[in-house]
Coordinates of C-alpha atoms in Angstrom, one line a residue:
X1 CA 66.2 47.9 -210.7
X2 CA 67.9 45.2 -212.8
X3 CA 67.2 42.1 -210.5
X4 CA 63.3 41.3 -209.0
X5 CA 61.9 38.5 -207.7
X6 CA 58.4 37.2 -207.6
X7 CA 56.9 34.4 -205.6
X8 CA 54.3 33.0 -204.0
X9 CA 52.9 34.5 -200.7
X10 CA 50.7 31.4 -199.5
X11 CA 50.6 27.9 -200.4
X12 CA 50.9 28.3 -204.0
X13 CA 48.8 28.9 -206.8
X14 CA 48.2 32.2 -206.3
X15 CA 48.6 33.0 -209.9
X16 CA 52.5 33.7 -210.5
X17 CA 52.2 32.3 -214.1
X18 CA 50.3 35.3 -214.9
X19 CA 52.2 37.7 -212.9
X20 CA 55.4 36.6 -214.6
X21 CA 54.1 36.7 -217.9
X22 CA 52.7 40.1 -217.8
X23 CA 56.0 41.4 -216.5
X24 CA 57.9 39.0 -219.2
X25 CA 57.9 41.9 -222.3
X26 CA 59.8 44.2 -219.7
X27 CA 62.3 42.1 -218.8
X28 CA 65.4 40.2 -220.3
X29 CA 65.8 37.1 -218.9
X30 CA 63.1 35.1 -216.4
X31 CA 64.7 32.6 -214.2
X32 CA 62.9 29.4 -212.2
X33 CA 65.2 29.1 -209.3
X34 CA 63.9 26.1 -206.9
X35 CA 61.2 23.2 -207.4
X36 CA 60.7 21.0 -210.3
X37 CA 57.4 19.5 -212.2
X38 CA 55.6 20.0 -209.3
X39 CA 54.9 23.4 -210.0
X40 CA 52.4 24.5 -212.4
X41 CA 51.9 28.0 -214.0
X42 CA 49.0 28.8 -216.2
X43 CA 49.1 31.6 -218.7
X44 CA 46.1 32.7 -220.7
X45 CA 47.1 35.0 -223.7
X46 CA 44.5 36.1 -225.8
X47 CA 42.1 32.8 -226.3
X48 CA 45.4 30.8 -225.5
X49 CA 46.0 28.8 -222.1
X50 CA 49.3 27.3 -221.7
X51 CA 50.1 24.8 -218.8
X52 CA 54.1 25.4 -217.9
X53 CA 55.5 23.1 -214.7
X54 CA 59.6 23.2 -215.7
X55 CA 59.8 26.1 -217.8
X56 CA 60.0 29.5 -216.3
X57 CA 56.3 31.9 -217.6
X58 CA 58.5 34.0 -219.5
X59 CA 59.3 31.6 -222.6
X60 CA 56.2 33.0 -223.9
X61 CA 57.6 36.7 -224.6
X62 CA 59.3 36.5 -227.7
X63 CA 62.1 38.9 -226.1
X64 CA 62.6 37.2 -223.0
X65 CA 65.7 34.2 -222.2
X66 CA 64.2 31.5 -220.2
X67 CA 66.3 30.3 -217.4
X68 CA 66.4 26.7 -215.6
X69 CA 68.6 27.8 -212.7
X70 CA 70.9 25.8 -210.7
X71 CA 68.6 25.4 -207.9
X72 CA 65.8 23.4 -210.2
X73 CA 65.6 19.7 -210.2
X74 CA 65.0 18.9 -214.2
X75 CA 62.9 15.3 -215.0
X76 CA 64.6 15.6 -218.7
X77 CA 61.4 14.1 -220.7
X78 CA 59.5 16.1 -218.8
X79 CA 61.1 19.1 -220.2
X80 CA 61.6 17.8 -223.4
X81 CA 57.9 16.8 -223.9
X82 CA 57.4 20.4 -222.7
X83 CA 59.4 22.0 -225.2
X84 CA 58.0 20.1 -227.9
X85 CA 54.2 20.9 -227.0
X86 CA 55.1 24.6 -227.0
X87 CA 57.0 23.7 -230.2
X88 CA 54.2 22.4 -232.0
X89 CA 51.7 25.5 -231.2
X90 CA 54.3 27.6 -232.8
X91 CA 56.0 29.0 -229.9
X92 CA 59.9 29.7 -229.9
X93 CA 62.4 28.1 -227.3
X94 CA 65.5 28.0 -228.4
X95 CA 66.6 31.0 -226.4
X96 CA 65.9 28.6 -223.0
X97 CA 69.3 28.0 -221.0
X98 CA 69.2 24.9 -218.5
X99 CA 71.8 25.2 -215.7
X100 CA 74.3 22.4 -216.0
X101 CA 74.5 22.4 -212.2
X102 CA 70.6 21.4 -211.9
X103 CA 70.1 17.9 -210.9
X104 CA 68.2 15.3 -212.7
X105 CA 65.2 13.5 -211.4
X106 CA 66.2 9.9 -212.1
X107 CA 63.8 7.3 -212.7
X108 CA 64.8 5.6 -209.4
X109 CA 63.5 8.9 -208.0
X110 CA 60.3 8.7 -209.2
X111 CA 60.0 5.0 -208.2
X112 CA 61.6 5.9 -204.4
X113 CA 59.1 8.8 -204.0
X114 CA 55.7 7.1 -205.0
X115 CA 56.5 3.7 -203.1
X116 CA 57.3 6.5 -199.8
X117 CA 54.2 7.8 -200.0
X118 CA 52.3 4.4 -200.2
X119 CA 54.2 3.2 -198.0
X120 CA 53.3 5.8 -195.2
X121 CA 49.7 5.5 -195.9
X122 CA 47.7 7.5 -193.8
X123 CA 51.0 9.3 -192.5
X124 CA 51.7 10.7 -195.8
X125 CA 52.8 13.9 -196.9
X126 CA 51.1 14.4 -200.1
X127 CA 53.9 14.5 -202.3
X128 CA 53.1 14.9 -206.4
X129 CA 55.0 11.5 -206.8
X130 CA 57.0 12.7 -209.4
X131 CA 60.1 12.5 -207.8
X132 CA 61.1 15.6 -206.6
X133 CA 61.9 15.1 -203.1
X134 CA 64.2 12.3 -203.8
X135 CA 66.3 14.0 -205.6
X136 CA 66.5 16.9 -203.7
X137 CA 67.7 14.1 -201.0
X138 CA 70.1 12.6 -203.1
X139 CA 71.5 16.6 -203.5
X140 CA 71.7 17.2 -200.1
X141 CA 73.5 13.6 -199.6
X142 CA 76.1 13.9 -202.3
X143 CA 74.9 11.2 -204.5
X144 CA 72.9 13.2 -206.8
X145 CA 73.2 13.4 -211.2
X146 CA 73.7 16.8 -212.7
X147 CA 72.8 18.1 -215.8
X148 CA 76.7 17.9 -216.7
X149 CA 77.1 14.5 -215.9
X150 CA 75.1 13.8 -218.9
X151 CA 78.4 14.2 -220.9
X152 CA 80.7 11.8 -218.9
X153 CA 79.3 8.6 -218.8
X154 CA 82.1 7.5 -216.3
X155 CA 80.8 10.1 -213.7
X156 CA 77.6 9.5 -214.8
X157 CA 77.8 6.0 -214.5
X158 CA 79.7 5.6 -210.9
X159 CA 77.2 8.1 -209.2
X160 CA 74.1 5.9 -210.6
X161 CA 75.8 2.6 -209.1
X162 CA 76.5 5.0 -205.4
X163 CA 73.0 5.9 -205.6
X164 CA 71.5 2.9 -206.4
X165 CA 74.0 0.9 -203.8
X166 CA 71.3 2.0 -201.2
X167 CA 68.3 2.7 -202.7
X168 CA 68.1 -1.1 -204.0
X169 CA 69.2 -2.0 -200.6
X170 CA 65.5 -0.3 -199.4
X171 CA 63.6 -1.1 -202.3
X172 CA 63.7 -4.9 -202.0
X173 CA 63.9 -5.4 -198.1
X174 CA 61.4 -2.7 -196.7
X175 CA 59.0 -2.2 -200.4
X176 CA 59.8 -5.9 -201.8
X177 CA 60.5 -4.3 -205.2
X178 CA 62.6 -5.5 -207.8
X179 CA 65.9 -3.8 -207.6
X180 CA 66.6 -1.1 -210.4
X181 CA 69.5 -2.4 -213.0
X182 CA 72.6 0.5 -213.3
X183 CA 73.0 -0.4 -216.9
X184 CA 69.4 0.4 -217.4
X185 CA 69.1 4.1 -216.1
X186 CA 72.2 5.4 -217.5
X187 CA 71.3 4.0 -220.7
X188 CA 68.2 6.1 -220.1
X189 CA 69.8 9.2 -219.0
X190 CA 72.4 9.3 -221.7
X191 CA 70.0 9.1 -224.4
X192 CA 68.9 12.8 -223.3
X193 CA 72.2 14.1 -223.5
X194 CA 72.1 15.6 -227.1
X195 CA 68.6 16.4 -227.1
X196 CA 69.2 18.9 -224.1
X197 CA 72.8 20.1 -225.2
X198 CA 71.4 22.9 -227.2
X199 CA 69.8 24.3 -223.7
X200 CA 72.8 24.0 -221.7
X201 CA 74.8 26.3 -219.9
X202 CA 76.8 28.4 -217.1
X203 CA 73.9 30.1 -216.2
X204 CA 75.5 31.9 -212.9
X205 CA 77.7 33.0 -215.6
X206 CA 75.6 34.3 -218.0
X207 CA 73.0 36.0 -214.9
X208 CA 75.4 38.2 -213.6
X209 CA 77.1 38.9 -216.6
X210 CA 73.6 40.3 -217.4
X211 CA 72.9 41.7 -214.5
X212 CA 76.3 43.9 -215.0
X213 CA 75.4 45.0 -218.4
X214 CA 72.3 46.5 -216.5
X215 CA 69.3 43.7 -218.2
X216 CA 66.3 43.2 -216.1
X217 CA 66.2 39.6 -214.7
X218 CA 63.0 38.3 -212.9
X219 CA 63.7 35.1 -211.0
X220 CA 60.0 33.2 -210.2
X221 CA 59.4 31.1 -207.5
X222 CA 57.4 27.6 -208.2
X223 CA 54.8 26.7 -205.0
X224 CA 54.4 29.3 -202.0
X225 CA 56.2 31.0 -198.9
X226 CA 54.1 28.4 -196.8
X227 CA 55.4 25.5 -198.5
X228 CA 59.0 26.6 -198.0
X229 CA 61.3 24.0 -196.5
X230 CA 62.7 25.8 -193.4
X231 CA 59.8 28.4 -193.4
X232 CA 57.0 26.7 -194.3
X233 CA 54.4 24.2 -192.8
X234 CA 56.8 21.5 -192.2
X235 CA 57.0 18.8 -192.8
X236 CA 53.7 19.7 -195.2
X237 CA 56.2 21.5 -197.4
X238 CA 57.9 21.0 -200.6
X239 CA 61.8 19.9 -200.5
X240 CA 63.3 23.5 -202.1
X241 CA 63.2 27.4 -200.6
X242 CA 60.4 28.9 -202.8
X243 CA 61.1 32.6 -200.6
X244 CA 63.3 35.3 -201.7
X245 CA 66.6 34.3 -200.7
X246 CA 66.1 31.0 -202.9
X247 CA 66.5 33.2 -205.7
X248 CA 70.3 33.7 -204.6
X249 CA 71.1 30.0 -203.8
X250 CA 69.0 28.9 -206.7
X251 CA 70.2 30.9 -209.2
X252 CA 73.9 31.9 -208.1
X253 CA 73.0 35.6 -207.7
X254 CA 74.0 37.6 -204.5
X255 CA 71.4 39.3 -202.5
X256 CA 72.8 42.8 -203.0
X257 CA 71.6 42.3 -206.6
X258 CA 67.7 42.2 -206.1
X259 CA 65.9 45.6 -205.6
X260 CA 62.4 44.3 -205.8
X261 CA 60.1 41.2 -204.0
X262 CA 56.8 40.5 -205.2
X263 CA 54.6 38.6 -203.6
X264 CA 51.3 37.0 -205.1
X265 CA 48.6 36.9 -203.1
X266 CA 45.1 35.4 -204.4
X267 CA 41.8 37.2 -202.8
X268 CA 40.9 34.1 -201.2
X269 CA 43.1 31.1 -199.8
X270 CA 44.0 27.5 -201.5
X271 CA 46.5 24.8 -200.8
X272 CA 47.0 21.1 -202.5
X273 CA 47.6 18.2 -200.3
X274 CA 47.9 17.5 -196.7
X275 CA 48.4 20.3 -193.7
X276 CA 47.0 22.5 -191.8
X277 CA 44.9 25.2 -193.5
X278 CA 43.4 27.4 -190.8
X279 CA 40.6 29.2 -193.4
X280 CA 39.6 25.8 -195.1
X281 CA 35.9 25.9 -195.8
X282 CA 34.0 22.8 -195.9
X283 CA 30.6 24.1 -197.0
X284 CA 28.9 25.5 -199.7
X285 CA 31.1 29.0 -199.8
X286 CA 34.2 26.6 -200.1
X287 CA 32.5 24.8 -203.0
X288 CA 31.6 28.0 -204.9
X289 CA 35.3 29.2 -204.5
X290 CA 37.1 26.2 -206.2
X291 CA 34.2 26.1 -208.6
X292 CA 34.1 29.9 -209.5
X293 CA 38.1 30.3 -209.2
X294 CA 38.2 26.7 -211.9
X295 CA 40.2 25.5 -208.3
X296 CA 42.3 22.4 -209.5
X297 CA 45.7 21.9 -209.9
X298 CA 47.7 22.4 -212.8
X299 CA 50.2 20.0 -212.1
X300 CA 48.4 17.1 -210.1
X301 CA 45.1 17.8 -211.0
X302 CA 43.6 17.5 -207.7
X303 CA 41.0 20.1 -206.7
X304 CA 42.7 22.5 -204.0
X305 CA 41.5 23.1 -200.8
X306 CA 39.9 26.3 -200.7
X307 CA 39.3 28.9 -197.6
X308 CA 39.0 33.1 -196.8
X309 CA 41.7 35.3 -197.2
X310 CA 44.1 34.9 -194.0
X311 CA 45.6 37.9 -193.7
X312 CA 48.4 36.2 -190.7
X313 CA 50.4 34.5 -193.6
X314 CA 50.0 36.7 -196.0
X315 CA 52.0 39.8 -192.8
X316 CA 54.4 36.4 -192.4
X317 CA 55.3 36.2 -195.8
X318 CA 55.7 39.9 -195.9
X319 CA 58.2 39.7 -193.0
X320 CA 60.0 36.4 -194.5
X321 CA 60.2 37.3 -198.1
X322 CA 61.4 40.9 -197.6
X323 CA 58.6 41.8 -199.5
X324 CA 58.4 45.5 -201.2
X325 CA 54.9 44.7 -202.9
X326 CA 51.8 42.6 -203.5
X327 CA 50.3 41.0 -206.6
X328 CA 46.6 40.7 -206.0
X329 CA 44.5 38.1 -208.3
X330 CA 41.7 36.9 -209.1
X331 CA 39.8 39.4 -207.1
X332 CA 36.5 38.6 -209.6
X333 CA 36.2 35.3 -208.1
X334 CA 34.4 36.9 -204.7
X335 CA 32.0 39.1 -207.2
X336 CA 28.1 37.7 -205.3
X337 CA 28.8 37.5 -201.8
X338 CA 26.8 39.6 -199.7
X339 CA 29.5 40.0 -197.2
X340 CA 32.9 38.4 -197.3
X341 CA 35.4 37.1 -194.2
X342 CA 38.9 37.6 -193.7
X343 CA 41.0 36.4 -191.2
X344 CA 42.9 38.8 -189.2
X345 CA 44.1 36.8 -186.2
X346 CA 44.1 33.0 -185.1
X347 CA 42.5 32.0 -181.9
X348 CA 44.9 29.5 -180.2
X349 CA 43.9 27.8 -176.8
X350 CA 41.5 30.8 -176.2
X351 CA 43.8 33.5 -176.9
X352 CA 44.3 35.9 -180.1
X353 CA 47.0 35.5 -182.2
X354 CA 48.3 37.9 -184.5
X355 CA 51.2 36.2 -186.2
X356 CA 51.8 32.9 -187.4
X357 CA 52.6 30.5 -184.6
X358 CA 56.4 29.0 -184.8
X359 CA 55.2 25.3 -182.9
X360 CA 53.8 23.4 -185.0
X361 CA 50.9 22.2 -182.5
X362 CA 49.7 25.8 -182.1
X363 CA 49.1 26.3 -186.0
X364 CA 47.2 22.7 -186.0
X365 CA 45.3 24.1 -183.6
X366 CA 44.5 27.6 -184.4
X367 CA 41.2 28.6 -185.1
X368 CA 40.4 31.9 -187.5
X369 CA 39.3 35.0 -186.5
X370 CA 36.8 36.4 -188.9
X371 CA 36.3 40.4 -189.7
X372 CA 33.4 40.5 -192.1
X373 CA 34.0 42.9 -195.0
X374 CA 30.9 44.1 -197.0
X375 CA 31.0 42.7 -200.9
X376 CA 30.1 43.8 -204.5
X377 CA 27.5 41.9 -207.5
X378 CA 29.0 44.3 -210.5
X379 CA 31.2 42.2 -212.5
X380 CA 34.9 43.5 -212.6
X381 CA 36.2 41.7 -215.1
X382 CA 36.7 45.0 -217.8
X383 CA 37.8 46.9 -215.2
X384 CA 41.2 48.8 -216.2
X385 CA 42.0 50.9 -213.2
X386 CA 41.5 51.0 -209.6
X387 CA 38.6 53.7 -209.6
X388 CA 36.7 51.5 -212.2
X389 CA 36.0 49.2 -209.5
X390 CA 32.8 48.8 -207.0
X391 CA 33.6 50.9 -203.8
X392 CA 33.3 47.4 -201.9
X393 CA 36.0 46.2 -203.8
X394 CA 38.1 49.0 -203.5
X395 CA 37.5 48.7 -199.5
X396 CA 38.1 45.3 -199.7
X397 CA 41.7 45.3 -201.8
X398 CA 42.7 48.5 -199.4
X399 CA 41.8 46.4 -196.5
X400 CA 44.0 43.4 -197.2
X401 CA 46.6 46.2 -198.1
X402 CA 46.9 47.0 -194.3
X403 CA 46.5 44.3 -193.0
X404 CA 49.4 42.3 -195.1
X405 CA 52.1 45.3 -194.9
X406 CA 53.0 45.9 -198.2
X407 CA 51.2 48.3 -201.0
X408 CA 49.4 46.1 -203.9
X409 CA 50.4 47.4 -206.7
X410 CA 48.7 44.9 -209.2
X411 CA 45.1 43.1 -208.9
X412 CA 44.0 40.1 -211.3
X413 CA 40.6 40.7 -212.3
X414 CA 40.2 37.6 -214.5
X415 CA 42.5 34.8 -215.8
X416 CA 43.4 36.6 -219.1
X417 CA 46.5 38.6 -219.4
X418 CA 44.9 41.7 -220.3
X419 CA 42.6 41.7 -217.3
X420 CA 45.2 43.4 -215.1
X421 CA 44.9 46.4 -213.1
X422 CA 48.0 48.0 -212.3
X423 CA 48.4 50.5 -210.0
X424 CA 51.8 50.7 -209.8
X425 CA 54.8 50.0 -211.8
X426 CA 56.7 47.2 -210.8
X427 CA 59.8 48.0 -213.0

């Protein structure tokens, strides 16, 4: 099983930080494959919490290569600032390899994606600001900056002056901005250059050259299945393919190669921004979810939105993601409620839904469904295998089992990365 991918199986921050770092001392290389510093992981080792948005969980297992694949949009002093923060608390990157294929969020991208969003005022999508769906625009139009062009200041500098031919063009007629100088940004971008040469690399290359000599590579998604682009709830989505076969694209791997899909699921339901959010409590249970689970994002810092389980993404993200199993966490986080809902279906116009509606209308519209499962007071947090937990838990982990269509082979039972249960062996 030398290639496994692990993602998110709702609207992110279901915990794949942790996930990827417990699996990290088993594998060789851990790959981020789509997204940019939008994403937040948070790993907790020992009395340790470490906040990662570019750099893939596993640069915290000393054994482990770090990948920045292809598919990644890279804010350079984002990453540097990064590397040095992990620097200075003593931990080790120099193994990290940064795709010289991955664009480069410019600082025209930044300044385009934050005016957007004020711009569109109520209309808004919620975007982190940081630049990340401009520059997966720019990609997608052929005017984007690459890693590589770091090292050519005549490429470099002709695709800044294509880029900004039109952005200028929008920023002072439609935002009455000042227009952004050429001389200015390249100057910027090529003072990174040395500073990230160490890091880059032909990391397509150097993946399936691995993958040949039989390594273990993990490739982890940033976000959620329900934030995907083409799968997701558009246009509430991010601007990459967080689902499995992002991991190929992203990270120049062919499908044939992966053997294994995780998906993590959290116990309950959160999202960040704007969308629809079927489960979304707005009461006192919602409250004592983002307030119990410590509910805000790493990234933007904004509390999530916080609802019941709904079981109807996580069968869709089953079906979408190919997935083989589920990553349960923090399960603790429902320990006190005398009963606890989960949604099983959607009521849409008066009639039961089963799956996740394709038109966009119905999912605004749909309404939960609620079976009510019994719930558990003993505190679960030392539990170490399945059987250690209250029967009501056990009920309750077997019953989103069924109802999401995958076996859960791993449950989180508290943010630290000892307070796992595994059930089964993911590799």
């Amino acid at each position: 099983m030398p290639a496994l991918v692990l993602l998110g199986a709702q609207w992110g921050d279901e915990g794949k930080g942790k996930a990827t770092d417990l699996l990290g001392g088993s594998v060789d290389y851990v790959v981020r494959y789509q997204g940019g510093n939008n994403a937040g992981h948070t790993v907790v080792v020992g009395d340790q919490k470490y906040a990662l948005h570019l750099l893939p969980s596993g640069i915290l297992s000393p054994g482990c290569t770090p990948v920045i694949g292809n598919g990644v949009v890279v804010d350079p002093s984002v990453l540097l600032s990064e590397l040095s923060g992990l620097n200075e608390r003593g931990v080790d990157t120099s193994k990290l390899l940064l795709s010289g294929n991955a664009h480069i969020i410019t600082p025209y991208n930044v300044t385009v994606d934050k005016v957007t969003e004020r711009f569109l005022g109520k209309r808004k999508i919620g975007t982190t600001g940081r630049g990340i769906g401009p520059t997966y625009a720019d990609k997608i139009n052929r005017v984007g900056i690459r890693v590589q062009d770091l090292y050519d200041e005549s490429i470099l500098t002709q695709k800044v002056e294509a880029a900004l031919d039109v952005k200028n063009q929008i920023l002072t007629k439609l935002y009455n901005r000042r227009a952004i100088a050429v001389e200015q940004v390249v100057e910027e971008l090529l003072a990174y250059a040395d500073k990230l040469a160490p890091y880059v690399s032909d990391t397509v290359l150097v993946l399936n050259q691995a993958l040949e000599e039989d390594k273990v590579v993990l490739f982890e998604g940033g976000q959620g299945t329900l934030l995907d682009i083409d799968h997701g709830t558009y246009p509430f989505v991010t601007s990459s393919n967080p689902t499995a076969g992002g991991a190929c694209t992203g990270a120049g791997v062919g499908p044939t190669k992966i053997s294994r899909v995780i998906g993590i699921l959290k116990a309950y339901t959160t999202r960040v921004g704007a969308g629809p959010f079927p489960t979304e409590l707005f009461d006192e249970d919602g409250e004592a979810l983002r307030r119990i689970g410590g509910e805000r994002g790493v990234t933007t810092g904004r509390d999530r939105r916080c609802g019941w389980f709904d079981a109807v993404i996580a069968r869709y993200a089953t079906r979408v993601n190919g997935l083989t199993d589920f990553f349960l966490t923090k399960l603790d986080v429902l320990t006190g409620w005398e009963q606890i809902p989960v949604c099983v279906a959607y009521e849409i116009d008066g009639k039961r839904v089963e799956e996740l509606p394709y038109s966009q209308t119905d999912f605004h519209h749909a309404k939960p469904v609620y079976e009510m499962l019994p719930g558990w007071n003993e505190d679960i947090s030392k539990a170490k295998t399945f059987g250690d937990l209250p029967k009501n838990a056990q009920a309750y982990v077997k019953a989103l089992e069924e109802m999401s269509g995958a076996p859960i082979s791993a449950i989180g039972v508290g943010p630290g990365r000892d307070e796992t249960i595994e059930i089964n062996s993911f590799i």
